[in-house]
């Protein structure tokens, strides 16, 4: 009898685990999570000269923890591009923060600026698959930064 139990030990364990899973009160998670793709892009320029500003830090702040977020920097033409995937909600909006990290090296010492980006129905470029994927929204936000010191320009 013991030899037979040892021979089928792996099957007995699987049976016990399977029965324990059936007796569990926890709901079973479905495969997949609803998601949508977002792209926020634009150009950061000097508010006085309209010159593009390089090395401006652009942070998409997380609502649940505003001290952290996705970070990109503007290129030599002042352009930035943030791509991310997140859980879709009605009327999504995202908080962006623009910071001058190199001081006068990019032509001036610019004040930081915060902006709430609101995604509207006209921003959706892909309607998704009528299942878990809600599609893709693209939003362009061009920003002008002002000098920290008004006498600097």
PDB file of C-alpha atoms in Angstrom:
ATOM      1  CA  UNK A   1       0.000   0.000   0.000  1.00  0.00           C
ATOM      2  CA  UNK A   2       2.800   2.457   0.898  1.00  0.00           C
ATOM      3  CA  UNK A   3       4.637   1.596  -2.322  1.00  0.00           C
ATOM      4  CA  UNK A   4       1.492   2.485  -4.288  1.00  0.00           C
ATOM      5  CA  UNK A   5       1.093   5.773  -2.404  1.00  0.00           C
ATOM      6  CA  UNK A   6       4.715   6.693  -3.120  1.00  0.00           C
ATOM      7  CA  UNK A   7       4.259   5.725  -6.776  1.00  0.00           C
ATOM      8  CA  UNK A   8       1.291   8.103  -7.109  1.00  0.00           C
ATOM      9  CA  UNK A   9       2.517  10.738  -4.636  1.00  0.00           C
ATOM     10  CA  UNK A  10       2.760  13.534  -7.240  1.00  0.00           C
ATOM     11  CA  UNK A  11      -0.801  12.886  -8.423  1.00  0.00           C
ATOM     12  CA  UNK A  12      -2.126  12.871  -4.857  1.00  0.00           C
ATOM     13  CA  UNK A  13      -0.470  16.220  -4.124  1.00  0.00           C
ATOM     14  CA  UNK A  14      -1.945  17.744  -7.298  1.00  0.00           C
ATOM     15  CA  UNK A  15      -5.385  16.421  -6.351  1.00  0.00           C
ATOM     16  CA  UNK A  16      -5.123  17.941  -2.858  1.00  0.00           C
ATOM     17  CA  UNK A  17      -3.963  21.289  -4.232  1.00  0.00           C
ATOM     18  CA  UNK A  18      -6.747  21.267  -6.807  1.00  0.00           C
ATOM     19  CA  UNK A  19      -9.392  20.601  -4.164  1.00  0.00           C
ATOM     20  CA  UNK A  20      -7.933  23.335  -1.963  1.00  0.00           C
ATOM     21  CA  UNK A  21      -8.186  25.747  -4.885  1.00  0.00           C
ATOM     22  CA  UNK A  22     -11.830  24.889  -5.422  1.00  0.00           C
ATOM     23  CA  UNK A  23     -12.596  25.468  -1.749  1.00  0.00           C
ATOM     24  CA  UNK A  24     -10.959  28.907  -1.753  1.00  0.00           C
ATOM     25  CA  UNK A  25     -13.280  31.890  -1.293  1.00  0.00           C
ATOM     26  CA  UNK A  26     -11.060  34.236  -3.294  1.00  0.00           C
ATOM     27  CA  UNK A  27     -12.355  35.282  -6.722  1.00  0.00           C
ATOM     28  CA  UNK A  28     -10.339  34.073  -9.655  1.00  0.00           C
ATOM     29  CA  UNK A  29      -8.633  36.794 -11.674  1.00  0.00           C
ATOM     30  CA  UNK A  30      -9.270  36.921 -15.366  1.00  0.00           C
ATOM     31  CA  UNK A  31      -6.382  36.915 -17.767  1.00  0.00           C
ATOM     32  CA  UNK A  32      -5.455  40.437 -18.823  1.00  0.00           C
ATOM     33  CA  UNK A  33      -6.100  43.930 -17.579  1.00  0.00           C
ATOM     34  CA  UNK A  34      -7.783  46.794 -19.461  1.00  0.00           C
ATOM     35  CA  UNK A  35      -5.187  49.178 -20.849  1.00  0.00           C
ATOM     36  CA  UNK A  36      -4.754  52.174 -23.108  1.00  0.00           C
ATOM     37  CA  UNK A  37      -1.654  53.678 -24.695  1.00  0.00           C
ATOM     38  CA  UNK A  38      -0.914  57.372 -24.325  1.00  0.00           C
ATOM     39  CA  UNK A  39       1.596  59.652 -26.003  1.00  0.00           C
ATOM     40  CA  UNK A  40       2.163  63.214 -24.824  1.00  0.00           C
ATOM     41  CA  UNK A  41       4.591  65.197 -26.941  1.00  0.00           C
ATOM     42  CA  UNK A  42       5.484  68.764 -27.726  1.00  0.00           C
ATOM     43  CA  UNK A  43       8.111  71.469 -27.821  1.00  0.00           C
ATOM     44  CA  UNK A  44       9.414  73.607 -24.962  1.00  0.00           C
ATOM     45  CA  UNK A  45      10.483  77.125 -25.922  1.00  0.00           C
ATOM     46  CA  UNK A  46      11.696  80.368 -24.353  1.00  0.00           C
ATOM     47  CA  UNK A  47       8.664  82.633 -23.763  1.00  0.00           C
ATOM     48  CA  UNK A  48      10.574  85.729 -24.926  1.00  0.00           C
ATOM     49  CA  UNK A  49      12.636  84.561 -27.910  1.00  0.00           C
ATOM     50  CA  UNK A  50      10.603  81.459 -28.879  1.00  0.00           C
ATOM     51  CA  UNK A  51      13.925  79.570 -29.070  1.00  0.00           C
ATOM     52  CA  UNK A  52      13.724  75.830 -28.360  1.00  0.00           C
ATOM     53  CA  UNK A  53      15.028  74.806 -24.944  1.00  0.00           C
ATOM     54  CA  UNK A  54      17.160  71.676 -24.636  1.00  0.00           C
ATOM     55  CA  UNK A  55      17.655  69.607 -21.482  1.00  0.00           C
ATOM     56  CA  UNK A  56      14.356  70.593 -19.881  1.00  0.00           C
ATOM     57  CA  UNK A  57      13.208  67.767 -17.628  1.00  0.00           C
ATOM     58  CA  UNK A  58       9.593  66.740 -18.304  1.00  0.00           C
ATOM     59  CA  UNK A  59       8.034  64.589 -15.589  1.00  0.00           C
ATOM     60  CA  UNK A  60       4.689  62.804 -15.795  1.00  0.00           C
ATOM     61  CA  UNK A  61       3.793  62.807 -12.117  1.00  0.00           C
ATOM     62  CA  UNK A  62       1.983  59.793 -10.663  1.00  0.00           C
ATOM     63  CA  UNK A  63      -1.315  60.698  -8.980  1.00  0.00           C
ATOM     64  CA  UNK A  64      -0.832  58.046  -6.302  1.00  0.00           C
ATOM     65  CA  UNK A  65       2.686  59.274  -5.493  1.00  0.00           C
ATOM     66  CA  UNK A  66       3.434  62.807  -6.797  1.00  0.00           C
ATOM     67  CA  UNK A  67       7.098  62.604  -5.776  1.00  0.00           C
ATOM     68  CA  UNK A  68       7.760  60.043  -8.527  1.00  0.00           C
ATOM     69  CA  UNK A  69       7.011  59.763 -12.215  1.00  0.00           C
ATOM     70  CA  UNK A  70       8.203  59.063 -15.720  1.00  0.00           C
ATOM     71  CA  UNK A  71      10.956  61.444 -16.833  1.00  0.00           C
ATOM     72  CA  UNK A  72      12.200  62.527 -20.253  1.00  0.00           C
ATOM     73  CA  UNK A  73      14.373  65.446 -21.381  1.00  0.00           C
ATOM     74  CA  UNK A  74      13.916  67.787 -24.319  1.00  0.00           C
ATOM     75  CA  UNK A  75      16.319  67.338 -27.219  1.00  0.00           C
ATOM     76  CA  UNK A  76      18.323  70.062 -29.036  1.00  0.00           C
ATOM     77  CA  UNK A  77      15.125  71.191 -30.811  1.00  0.00           C
ATOM     78  CA  UNK A  78      13.229  71.449 -27.501  1.00  0.00           C
ATOM     79  CA  UNK A  79      11.077  68.406 -28.330  1.00  0.00           C
ATOM     80  CA  UNK A  80       9.889  65.823 -25.814  1.00  0.00           C
ATOM     81  CA  UNK A  81       7.887  62.626 -26.129  1.00  0.00           C
ATOM     82  CA  UNK A  82       6.384  60.602 -23.267  1.00  0.00           C
ATOM     83  CA  UNK A  83       4.851  57.191 -24.070  1.00  0.00           C
ATOM     84  CA  UNK A  84       3.121  55.049 -21.473  1.00  0.00           C
ATOM     85  CA  UNK A  85       0.418  52.444 -20.979  1.00  0.00           C
ATOM     86  CA  UNK A  86      -2.005  52.619 -18.109  1.00  0.00           C
ATOM     87  CA  UNK A  87      -5.468  51.611 -16.943  1.00  0.00           C
ATOM     88  CA  UNK A  88      -8.081  53.489 -19.008  1.00  0.00           C
ATOM     89  CA  UNK A  89     -10.517  55.857 -17.292  1.00  0.00           C
ATOM     90  CA  UNK A  90     -13.182  58.245 -18.546  1.00  0.00           C
ATOM     91  CA  UNK A  91     -11.764  61.703 -19.268  1.00  0.00           C
ATOM     92  CA  UNK A  92      -8.133  60.865 -18.443  1.00  0.00           C
ATOM     93  CA  UNK A  93      -5.828  63.618 -17.320  1.00  0.00           C
ATOM     94  CA  UNK A  94      -2.166  63.608 -16.441  1.00  0.00           C
ATOM     95  CA  UNK A  95       0.039  66.007 -14.521  1.00  0.00           C
ATOM     96  CA  UNK A  96       3.277  67.164 -16.171  1.00  0.00           C
ATOM     97  CA  UNK A  97       6.070  69.191 -14.620  1.00  0.00           C
ATOM     98  CA  UNK A  98       8.685  71.062 -16.675  1.00  0.00           C
ATOM     99  CA  UNK A  99      12.020  71.850 -14.950  1.00  0.00           C
ATOM    100  CA  UNK A 100      15.167  73.624 -16.129  1.00  0.00           C
ATOM    101  CA  UNK A 101      17.956  71.385 -14.826  1.00  0.00           C
ATOM    102  CA  UNK A 102      21.032  73.060 -16.299  1.00  0.00           C
ATOM    103  CA  UNK A 103      20.430  76.710 -15.410  1.00  0.00           C
ATOM    104  CA  UNK A 104      21.898  79.228 -17.845  1.00  0.00           C
ATOM    105  CA  UNK A 105      23.533  76.585 -20.074  1.00  0.00           C
ATOM    106  CA  UNK A 106      20.412  76.441 -22.269  1.00  0.00           C
ATOM    107  CA  UNK A 107      20.112  80.219 -22.650  1.00  0.00           C
ATOM    108  CA  UNK A 108      18.585  81.220 -19.328  1.00  0.00           C
ATOM    109  CA  UNK A 109      17.480  80.105 -15.904  1.00  0.00           C
ATOM    110  CA  UNK A 110      13.830  79.187 -16.425  1.00  0.00           C
ATOM    111  CA  UNK A 111      11.078  78.819 -13.842  1.00  0.00           C
ATOM    112  CA  UNK A 112       9.449  75.418 -13.533  1.00  0.00           C
ATOM    113  CA  UNK A 113       5.907  74.976 -14.745  1.00  0.00           C
ATOM    114  CA  UNK A 114       3.187  72.422 -14.056  1.00  0.00           C
ATOM    115  CA  UNK A 115       0.388  71.525 -16.425  1.00  0.00           C
ATOM    116  CA  UNK A 116      -2.605  69.202 -16.337  1.00  0.00           C
ATOM    117  CA  UNK A 117      -3.003  67.472 -19.696  1.00  0.00           C
ATOM    118  CA  UNK A 118      -6.594  66.490 -20.441  1.00  0.00           C
ATOM    119  CA  UNK A 119      -7.220  63.800 -23.028  1.00  0.00           C
ATOM    120  CA  UNK A 120     -10.319  64.542 -25.131  1.00  0.00           C
ATOM    121  CA  UNK A 121     -12.243  62.428 -27.618  1.00  0.00           C
ATOM    122  CA  UNK A 122     -10.403  64.083 -30.530  1.00  0.00           C
ATOM    123  CA  UNK A 123      -7.041  62.844 -29.145  1.00  0.00           C
ATOM    124  CA  UNK A 124      -7.861  59.151 -29.706  1.00  0.00           C
ATOM    125  CA  UNK A 125      -6.092  57.855 -32.825  1.00  0.00           C
ATOM    126  CA  UNK A 126      -6.895  54.160 -32.264  1.00  0.00           C
ATOM    127  CA  UNK A 127     -10.233  52.814 -31.006  1.00  0.00           C
ATOM    128  CA  UNK A 128      -8.835  49.610 -29.540  1.00  0.00           C
ATOM    129  CA  UNK A 129     -10.181  46.095 -29.941  1.00  0.00           C
ATOM    130  CA  UNK A 130     -13.522  46.206 -28.061  1.00  0.00           C
ATOM    131  CA  UNK A 131     -11.976  43.946 -25.437  1.00  0.00           C
ATOM    132  CA  UNK A 132      -9.128  44.724 -23.021  1.00  0.00           C
ATOM    133  CA  UNK A 133      -7.314  47.242 -25.231  1.00  0.00           C
ATOM    134  CA  UNK A 134      -9.017  50.659 -25.266  1.00  0.00           C
ATOM    135  CA  UNK A 135      -6.767  52.213 -27.927  1.00  0.00           C
ATOM    136  CA  UNK A 136      -4.224  55.014 -28.165  1.00  0.00           C
ATOM    137  CA  UNK A 137      -4.443  58.753 -27.502  1.00  0.00           C
ATOM    138  CA  UNK A 138      -1.889  61.285 -28.744  1.00  0.00           C
ATOM    139  CA  UNK A 139      -1.772  64.782 -27.267  1.00  0.00           C
ATOM    140  CA  UNK A 140       0.531  67.642 -28.270  1.00  0.00           C
ATOM    141  CA  UNK A 141       1.378  70.224 -25.602  1.00  0.00           C
ATOM    142  CA  UNK A 142       3.750  73.007 -26.619  1.00  0.00           C
ATOM    143  CA  UNK A 143       5.037  74.932 -23.602  1.00  0.00           C
ATOM    144  CA  UNK A 144       6.695  78.324 -23.186  1.00  0.00           C
ATOM    145  CA  UNK A 145       8.870  78.758 -20.094  1.00  0.00           C
ATOM    146  CA  UNK A 146       9.505  82.108 -18.465  1.00  0.00           C
ATOM    147  CA  UNK A 147      12.728  83.279 -16.864  1.00  0.00           C
ATOM    148  CA  UNK A 148      13.000  82.934 -13.086  1.00  0.00           C
ATOM    149  CA  UNK A 149      14.276  86.505 -12.874  1.00  0.00           C
ATOM    150  CA  UNK A 150      12.354  88.965 -15.055  1.00  0.00           C
ATOM    151  CA  UNK A 151      15.536  91.064 -15.486  1.00  0.00           C
ATOM    152  CA  UNK A 152      17.471  88.131 -16.921  1.00  0.00           C
ATOM    153  CA  UNK A 153      16.268  88.439 -20.528  1.00  0.00           C
TER     154      UNK A 153
END
